[in-house]
Amino acid sequence: MTFKNTSRRSFLAYSIAMAGASQLAGDLFSAEDANAERPLMAYVGTFSSPLKDVLDTQVDLPPGNGRGIHGFRVNRATGALTAAVVHEMGTSPSCLTVNAAGTRLYSSNETDRVGNDKEGTVSSFAIDPASGGLTLLNTVRSGGAGPTYLSIHPAGKHLFVANYFGGSIAVLPILDDGRLGSPTDVKHDSGKIGPTKAVHAPPGSFAFSGHDTAHAHMIQADPAGRFVLHVDLGLDQIFIWKFDPSRGKLTANDPATVSLPPGDGPRHFHFHPNGRWFYSIQEEGSTIVLFDYDAEVGRLSPRQTISTLPPNFAGSNFCSEILVSADGRFVYAGNRLHDSIGIFSVGSDGELTHVADEWTRGDYPRSFNLDPTGEFLYCCNQRADHVTVFQVNRDTGLLQFTDHYAPVGNPSSIVFLALPSPE
């Protein structure tokens, strides 16, 4: 790595930032090393019923081949998945998250329809420490239709939900026993809907998905938990909220939003381990935008835009997931229709350089995740009805297919949990 034309001040800033990231990654990997003998579970959320009551412009219409939440035992040496448990659900638990203690799992039930507003629901489960099996604790309304994403506040007392079809976000209290309470706050997105043609769409693209109404697609707190950010694909905006954990309330920050290029459609985002760099992936524009994040005031400042696709690509593509490696050295971006994972190296200033593209060995990669060690990447190929496993080269960021497939209908998300060591 060279630092030509880099000032001493910026070099020192980079050194400090990366030292912090390396320390964080080291702490994570050290903790995982200590748990290396513990059985590792992977839980896969699925579409277990067809999407209904949606606009004609909805392009993502899985038939509902999943059975609910599928649990697998992970071979830590090879990355292979072996089916272990299934919690049957017909309401498409498409997004999953596990609490820090590893005792509770939460699902957003995207195709559930409750009440006059046809709200979706969110469920909480107790995790059996021996088998990894799930026991339903309770189910509550999500504050809008089509809950597509959920995350837990760093303090562990609140769950955030993004309702895609309802164009809303909600705050749900997590009770002492892990059950969920009714929403303490619900916010509805509003503003100007973006155009049907993305500014950064590849030549010849007909990619059009969410520019018909407001669509909240992801929500997550910043690393300190002071601010909560969420994206709306239809409005081409990222919203920033101040969070009051004592009341479970959100108030608009100043400024309250940052705009992406019209029609590009922000979908997901991921913070760099240093907490200062923020990467947003755009579904219809097929781009990643790097923002500088000021954690003191909750402000995003865009600095770089780069395509998720290889040079000279033409035609339609829908981006999906974005993931920063725990050591902060690489960023991975999902491309649906191109059916690849774009691999990018992170420079001294956080800017990205395209390294390679890896075919997912499937169709329509909706999401992917790294195992707790960072040694394997697991890709949920929604239309191919399987999860594929790749070994990660930690020096280059490149992915090598392991020849392991795990059959699961319409996989949507995957999370991991190390169970207690057997007696």
Coordinates of C-alpha atoms in Angstrom, one line a residue:
M1 CA 0.0 0.0 0.0
T2 CA 1.4 3.4 -1.0
F3 CA 0.6 6.8 0.4
K4 CA 1.7 9.0 -2.5
N5 CA 0.2 12.5 -2.4
T6 CA -1.1 11.7 1.1
S7 CA -0.6 14.3 3.8
R8 CA 1.0 13.4 7.2
R9 CA -2.2 14.3 8.9
S10 CA -4.4 12.1 6.7
F11 CA -1.9 9.3 7.0
L12 CA -2.0 9.5 10.8
A13 CA -5.8 9.7 10.7
Y14 CA -5.9 6.6 8.6
S15 CA -3.4 4.8 10.8
I16 CA -5.5 5.5 13.9
A17 CA -8.8 4.5 12.2
M18 CA -7.4 1.2 10.9
A19 CA -5.7 0.5 14.2
G20 CA -9.1 0.8 15.8
A21 CA -10.7 -1.4 13.2
S22 CA -7.9 -4.0 13.6
Q23 CA -8.4 -3.9 17.3
L24 CA -12.1 -4.5 16.9
A25 CA -11.6 -7.2 14.4
G26 CA -9.0 -8.8 16.7
D27 CA -11.3 -8.7 19.6
L28 CA -14.0 -10.3 17.5
F29 CA -11.8 -13.0 16.2
S30 CA -10.2 -13.7 19.6
A31 CA -13.7 -14.1 21.1
E32 CA -14.6 -16.5 18.3
D33 CA -11.4 -18.4 18.8
A34 CA -12.4 -18.9 22.4
N35 CA -15.7 -20.3 21.1
A36 CA -14.2 -22.5 18.4
E37 CA -15.3 -25.7 20.0
R38 CA -18.9 -24.6 20.5
P39 CA -21.5 -26.1 18.0
L40 CA -22.3 -23.4 15.4
M41 CA -25.9 -23.0 14.1
A42 CA -27.0 -21.1 11.0
Y43 CA -30.6 -19.9 10.8
V44 CA -32.1 -19.2 7.4
G45 CA -35.2 -17.0 6.9
T46 CA -37.3 -17.8 3.9
F47 CA -40.3 -16.9 1.9
S48 CA -42.8 -19.5 2.9
S49 CA -45.9 -18.1 1.2
P50 CA -46.4 -16.0 -2.0
L51 CA -46.3 -12.2 -1.8
K52 CA -49.9 -11.0 -2.1
D53 CA -51.7 -7.6 -2.2
V54 CA -48.8 -5.9 -3.8
L55 CA -48.4 -3.3 -6.5
D56 CA -48.1 -4.5 -10.2
T57 CA -44.6 -3.0 -10.3
Q58 CA -43.3 -5.4 -7.6
V59 CA -40.7 -7.5 -9.4
D60 CA -39.7 -9.8 -6.5
L61 CA -42.5 -12.4 -6.3
P62 CA -41.1 -15.5 -4.7
P63 CA -43.6 -18.4 -4.8
G64 CA -43.1 -19.3 -1.1
N65 CA -41.1 -22.5 -1.4
G66 CA -39.6 -22.2 2.2
R67 CA -41.1 -23.9 5.2
G68 CA -40.3 -21.1 7.7
I69 CA -37.1 -20.7 9.7
H70 CA -34.6 -23.4 8.7
G71 CA -31.8 -24.3 11.2
F72 CA -28.5 -25.9 10.1
R73 CA -25.4 -27.2 11.9
V74 CA -22.3 -25.6 10.5
N75 CA -19.1 -27.7 9.9
R76 CA -16.5 -25.2 11.2
A77 CA -13.7 -26.9 9.1
T78 CA -15.4 -27.1 5.7
G79 CA -18.3 -24.6 6.0
A80 CA -20.9 -27.2 5.0
L81 CA -24.4 -27.0 6.3
T82 CA -26.4 -29.9 7.7
A83 CA -30.1 -29.6 8.2
A84 CA -31.0 -29.7 11.9
V85 CA -34.3 -28.1 12.8
V86 CA -37.2 -26.3 11.1
H87 CA -39.7 -24.0 12.7
E88 CA -42.7 -24.2 10.4
M89 CA -44.2 -20.8 9.6
G90 CA -46.4 -19.8 6.6
T91 CA -45.9 -16.1 7.0
S92 CA -42.5 -15.7 5.3
P93 CA -40.0 -14.9 8.2
S94 CA -37.7 -13.3 5.6
C95 CA -35.3 -11.4 8.0
L96 CA -33.8 -12.8 11.2
T97 CA -31.7 -11.4 14.0
V98 CA -30.3 -12.9 17.2
N99 CA -29.7 -11.0 20.4
A100 CA -26.2 -10.5 21.8
A101 CA -26.7 -13.1 24.5
G102 CA -27.7 -15.7 21.9
T103 CA -30.9 -16.6 23.8
R104 CA -33.5 -15.1 21.5
L105 CA -34.2 -14.9 17.8
Y106 CA -36.6 -12.5 16.1
S107 CA -38.2 -12.7 12.7
S108 CA -40.0 -10.2 10.4
N109 CA -43.0 -12.0 9.0
E110 CA -43.3 -10.3 5.6
T111 CA -46.4 -11.9 4.1
D112 CA -48.5 -11.8 7.3
R113 CA -51.6 -9.6 7.0
V114 CA -53.3 -8.5 10.2
G115 CA -56.1 -6.0 10.7
N116 CA -57.7 -3.5 8.4
D117 CA -54.3 -2.1 7.5
K118 CA -53.0 -5.5 6.6
E119 CA -50.0 -5.1 8.9
G120 CA -47.2 -7.6 9.0
T121 CA -45.9 -9.1 12.2
V122 CA -42.7 -9.7 14.1
S123 CA -42.1 -12.8 16.2
S124 CA -39.8 -13.6 19.2
F125 CA -38.4 -17.1 19.9
A126 CA -36.5 -18.7 22.7
I127 CA -33.5 -20.7 21.5
D128 CA -32.8 -24.2 22.9
P129 CA -29.2 -24.1 24.0
A130 CA -28.8 -27.8 23.3
S131 CA -30.5 -28.4 20.0
G132 CA -30.8 -24.9 18.6
G133 CA -34.6 -25.4 18.3
L134 CA -37.0 -22.5 18.5
T135 CA -40.0 -22.0 20.8
L136 CA -42.3 -19.1 19.9
L137 CA -42.7 -16.6 22.7
N138 CA -45.0 -14.1 21.1
T139 CA -46.0 -12.2 17.9
V140 CA -46.9 -8.6 17.6
R141 CA -47.8 -6.2 14.8
S142 CA -44.9 -4.6 13.0
G143 CA -46.4 -1.1 12.5
G144 CA -46.9 -1.5 8.7
A145 CA -47.3 -3.9 5.8
G146 CA -44.5 -6.1 4.6
P147 CA -41.9 -6.0 7.3
T148 CA -38.7 -6.7 5.4
Y149 CA -35.9 -5.8 7.8
L150 CA -35.2 -5.8 11.6
S151 CA -32.3 -5.0 13.9
I152 CA -31.6 -4.7 17.6
H153 CA -30.4 -1.5 19.3
P154 CA -26.9 -1.9 20.8
A155 CA -28.4 -1.7 24.3
G156 CA -30.6 -4.7 23.5
K157 CA -33.8 -3.1 24.8
H158 CA -35.5 -2.2 21.4
L159 CA -36.1 -3.8 18.0
F160 CA -36.3 -1.6 14.9
V161 CA -38.5 -2.7 12.0
A162 CA -38.6 -1.4 8.4
N163 CA -42.0 -2.1 6.7
Y164 CA -41.4 -2.1 2.9
F165 CA -45.0 -2.2 1.7
G166 CA -46.2 0.1 4.4
G167 CA -43.5 2.7 3.9
S168 CA -43.0 2.9 7.6
I169 CA -40.6 2.1 10.4
A170 CA -41.3 1.1 14.0
V171 CA -39.7 0.8 17.4
L172 CA -40.7 -2.3 19.4
P173 CA -39.6 -2.7 23.1
I174 CA -37.9 -6.0 24.0
L175 CA -39.2 -7.1 27.4
D176 CA -37.1 -8.7 30.1
D177 CA -38.1 -12.2 29.1
G178 CA -37.3 -11.5 25.4
R179 CA -40.9 -11.1 24.3
L180 CA -41.8 -8.0 22.2
G181 CA -44.2 -5.2 23.2
S182 CA -46.4 -3.2 20.9
P183 CA -44.7 -0.4 19.0
T184 CA -43.6 2.7 21.1
D185 CA -43.2 4.7 17.9
V186 CA -44.1 4.4 14.2
K187 CA -43.0 6.8 11.5
H188 CA -44.4 7.0 8.0
D189 CA -42.1 8.0 5.1
S190 CA -43.3 10.8 2.9
G191 CA -41.8 12.9 0.1
K192 CA -41.3 12.9 -3.7
I193 CA -41.2 9.5 -5.4
G194 CA -38.1 9.1 -7.6
P195 CA -38.2 8.5 -11.3
T196 CA -38.6 5.1 -13.0
K197 CA -35.1 5.4 -14.6
A198 CA -32.1 5.5 -12.2
V199 CA -29.5 8.1 -12.8
H200 CA -26.8 5.5 -12.6
A201 CA -28.6 2.6 -14.3
P202 CA -26.4 0.6 -16.6
P203 CA -27.0 1.1 -20.4
G204 CA -30.1 -0.7 -21.5
S205 CA -31.4 -1.2 -18.0
F206 CA -35.1 -1.8 -17.4
A207 CA -34.5 -2.2 -13.6
F208 CA -37.5 -0.8 -11.9
S209 CA -38.8 -2.0 -8.6
G210 CA -39.6 0.5 -5.8
H211 CA -40.3 3.9 -7.4
D212 CA -44.0 3.7 -7.1
T213 CA -44.6 4.7 -3.5
A214 CA -42.6 5.0 -0.2
H215 CA -40.7 1.8 0.6
A216 CA -38.7 1.6 3.9
H217 CA -36.1 -1.1 3.2
M218 CA -33.6 -1.2 6.1
I219 CA -33.2 0.3 9.6
Q220 CA -30.3 0.2 12.0
A221 CA -28.8 2.2 14.8
D222 CA -25.3 3.6 14.5
P223 CA -22.6 1.9 16.5
A224 CA -23.0 4.2 19.5
G225 CA -26.8 3.8 19.5
R226 CA -27.4 7.6 19.6
F227 CA -28.9 7.8 16.1
V228 CA -31.0 5.4 14.0
L229 CA -30.8 5.4 10.2
H230 CA -33.2 4.0 7.7
V231 CA -33.4 4.0 3.9
D232 CA -36.4 4.5 1.7
L233 CA -36.0 3.1 -1.8
G234 CA -38.9 4.8 -3.4
L235 CA -37.9 8.3 -2.0
D236 CA -34.2 7.8 -2.8
Q237 CA -33.4 9.0 0.7
I238 CA -31.6 8.0 3.9
F239 CA -33.4 9.2 7.1
I240 CA -31.5 10.0 10.3
W241 CA -33.2 9.9 13.6
K242 CA -32.2 10.8 17.2
F243 CA -33.2 7.9 19.5
D244 CA -34.5 8.3 23.0
P245 CA -34.0 4.8 24.6
S246 CA -35.9 5.8 27.8
R247 CA -39.1 6.3 25.8
G248 CA -38.4 4.3 22.7
K249 CA -39.0 7.4 20.6
L250 CA -37.5 8.7 17.4
T251 CA -37.1 12.4 16.5
A252 CA -35.9 13.9 13.2
N253 CA -32.3 14.9 13.2
D254 CA -31.0 18.1 11.6
P255 CA -30.6 17.5 8.8
A256 CA -33.3 14.8 8.8
T257 CA -32.4 13.2 5.5
V258 CA -29.7 12.8 2.8
S259 CA -30.7 12.3 -0.8
L260 CA -29.3 9.7 -3.3
P261 CA -29.4 10.3 -7.1
P262 CA -33.0 10.2 -8.4
G263 CA -34.2 6.7 -9.2
D264 CA -31.1 4.9 -7.8
G265 CA -33.0 3.4 -4.9
P266 CA -31.0 2.9 -1.6
R267 CA -31.6 -0.6 -0.3
H268 CA -29.1 -1.6 2.4
F269 CA -26.1 -0.1 4.2
H270 CA -23.2 -1.1 6.4
F271 CA -20.9 0.8 8.7
H272 CA -17.2 0.3 8.5
P273 CA -15.7 -1.0 11.8
N274 CA -14.2 2.4 12.5
G275 CA -17.7 3.9 12.6
R276 CA -16.7 6.8 10.3
W277 CA -17.3 5.3 6.9
F278 CA -20.8 4.3 5.8
Y279 CA -21.5 2.3 2.6
S280 CA -25.0 2.4 0.9
I281 CA -26.0 0.1 -1.9
Q282 CA -28.5 1.2 -4.5
E283 CA -30.9 -1.4 -5.9
E284 CA -31.8 0.2 -9.3
G285 CA -28.7 2.3 -9.9
S286 CA -26.3 -0.6 -9.1
T287 CA -23.9 1.6 -7.1
I288 CA -22.2 1.8 -3.8
V289 CA -22.0 5.3 -2.2
L290 CA -19.4 6.0 0.4
F291 CA -20.4 8.5 3.1
D292 CA -18.3 10.1 5.8
Y293 CA -20.3 9.7 9.0
D294 CA -20.1 12.3 11.8
A295 CA -21.2 10.4 14.9
E296 CA -21.4 13.5 17.0
V297 CA -24.2 15.1 15.0
G298 CA -25.5 12.1 13.0
R299 CA -24.5 13.6 9.6
L300 CA -23.7 11.8 6.3
S301 CA -21.5 13.4 3.7
P302 CA -21.2 11.6 0.3
R303 CA -17.7 11.2 -1.1
Q304 CA -17.5 8.3 -3.6
T305 CA -19.9 6.5 -6.0
I306 CA -18.8 3.3 -7.6
S307 CA -20.6 0.7 -9.7
T308 CA -21.3 -2.7 -8.2
L309 CA -20.9 -4.3 -11.7
P310 CA -17.9 -5.2 -13.9
P311 CA -16.8 -2.6 -16.5
N312 CA -18.9 -2.5 -19.7
F313 CA -21.8 -4.3 -18.2
A314 CA -25.1 -3.5 -19.9
G315 CA -28.7 -4.5 -19.2
S316 CA -30.8 -4.9 -16.0
N317 CA -29.5 -5.6 -12.5
F318 CA -31.0 -5.3 -9.0
C319 CA -28.6 -4.9 -6.2
S320 CA -29.3 -6.6 -2.8
E321 CA -26.9 -7.0 0.1
I322 CA -23.8 -5.0 1.2
L323 CA -21.3 -6.3 3.8
V324 CA -18.1 -5.0 5.2
S325 CA -15.6 -7.6 6.5
A326 CA -14.9 -7.5 10.2
D327 CA -11.4 -6.3 9.6
G328 CA -12.6 -3.5 7.5
R329 CA -10.5 -4.4 4.5
F330 CA -13.2 -5.5 2.0
V331 CA -16.7 -4.8 1.0
Y332 CA -19.0 -7.3 -0.7
A333 CA -22.0 -6.3 -2.9
G334 CA -24.8 -8.5 -4.2
N335 CA -26.0 -8.3 -7.8
R336 CA -29.3 -10.0 -8.8
L337 CA -29.7 -10.9 -12.5
H338 CA -25.9 -10.6 -12.9
D339 CA -26.0 -13.2 -10.0
S340 CA -22.7 -12.2 -8.6
I341 CA -21.0 -10.8 -5.5
G342 CA -18.8 -7.8 -6.3
I343 CA -15.6 -7.7 -4.2
F344 CA -14.0 -4.3 -3.4
S345 CA -10.9 -3.4 -1.4
V346 CA -11.1 -0.5 1.1
G347 CA -8.4 2.1 0.6
S348 CA -6.7 4.3 3.2
D349 CA -9.4 6.9 3.0
G350 CA -12.3 4.4 2.9
E351 CA -12.7 4.6 -0.9
L352 CA -13.4 1.4 -2.8
T353 CA -11.5 -0.3 -5.6
H354 CA -13.2 -3.1 -7.6
V355 CA -11.2 -6.3 -7.2
A356 CA -13.3 -9.1 -8.8
D357 CA -16.8 -10.6 -9.2
E358 CA -17.7 -14.1 -8.0
W359 CA -20.7 -16.0 -9.5
T360 CA -23.0 -17.1 -6.7
R361 CA -23.7 -20.5 -8.3
G362 CA -27.4 -19.7 -8.1
D363 CA -30.1 -17.3 -9.1
Y364 CA -31.1 -14.0 -7.5
P365 CA -28.7 -13.6 -4.5
R366 CA -31.0 -11.8 -2.0
S367 CA -28.5 -11.7 0.8
F368 CA -25.3 -13.2 2.2
N369 CA -23.4 -13.2 5.5
L370 CA -20.0 -14.2 6.9
D371 CA -19.7 -16.8 9.6
P372 CA -18.4 -15.5 13.0
T373 CA -14.7 -16.3 12.0
G374 CA -14.9 -14.6 8.6
E375 CA -13.6 -17.8 7.0
F376 CA -16.8 -18.6 5.0
L377 CA -19.4 -16.5 3.2
Y378 CA -22.9 -17.9 2.8
C379 CA -25.1 -16.7 -0.1
C380 CA -28.9 -17.0 -0.1
N381 CA -29.9 -17.7 -3.8
Q382 CA -33.6 -16.9 -3.6
R383 CA -34.8 -18.3 -6.9
A384 CA -32.4 -21.2 -6.9
D385 CA -33.8 -22.5 -3.6
H386 CA -30.4 -23.0 -2.0
V387 CA -27.6 -21.5 0.0
T388 CA -24.0 -21.7 -1.4
V389 CA -20.8 -21.6 0.6
F390 CA -17.6 -19.8 -0.3
Q391 CA -14.2 -19.8 1.4
V392 CA -12.8 -16.3 2.0
N393 CA -9.2 -15.4 1.3
R394 CA -8.6 -13.0 4.1
D395 CA -5.5 -11.5 2.4
T396 CA -7.2 -10.7 -1.0
G397 CA -10.9 -10.8 -0.2
L398 CA -11.5 -13.2 -3.0
L399 CA -14.1 -16.0 -2.7
Q400 CA -13.7 -19.6 -3.7
F401 CA -16.7 -21.9 -4.0
T402 CA -16.5 -24.9 -1.7
D403 CA -18.8 -27.1 -3.8
H404 CA -21.3 -27.0 -0.8
Y405 CA -24.9 -26.3 -1.4
A406 CA -27.7 -26.4 1.2
P407 CA -31.2 -26.9 -0.2
V408 CA -33.8 -24.5 1.3
G409 CA -36.8 -23.0 -0.5
N410 CA -36.6 -19.2 -1.3
P411 CA -33.9 -18.4 1.2
S412 CA -33.8 -14.7 2.2
S413 CA -31.4 -14.2 5.1
I414 CA -28.9 -16.1 7.2
V415 CA -27.6 -15.5 10.7
F416 CA -25.3 -17.5 13.0
L417 CA -25.2 -18.5 16.6
A418 CA -22.6 -20.5 18.6
L419 CA -24.5 -22.8 21.0
P420 CA -23.1 -23.6 24.5
S421 CA -20.4 -26.4 24.5
P422 CA -21.8 -29.8 25.2
E423 CA -21.1 -31.2 28.6

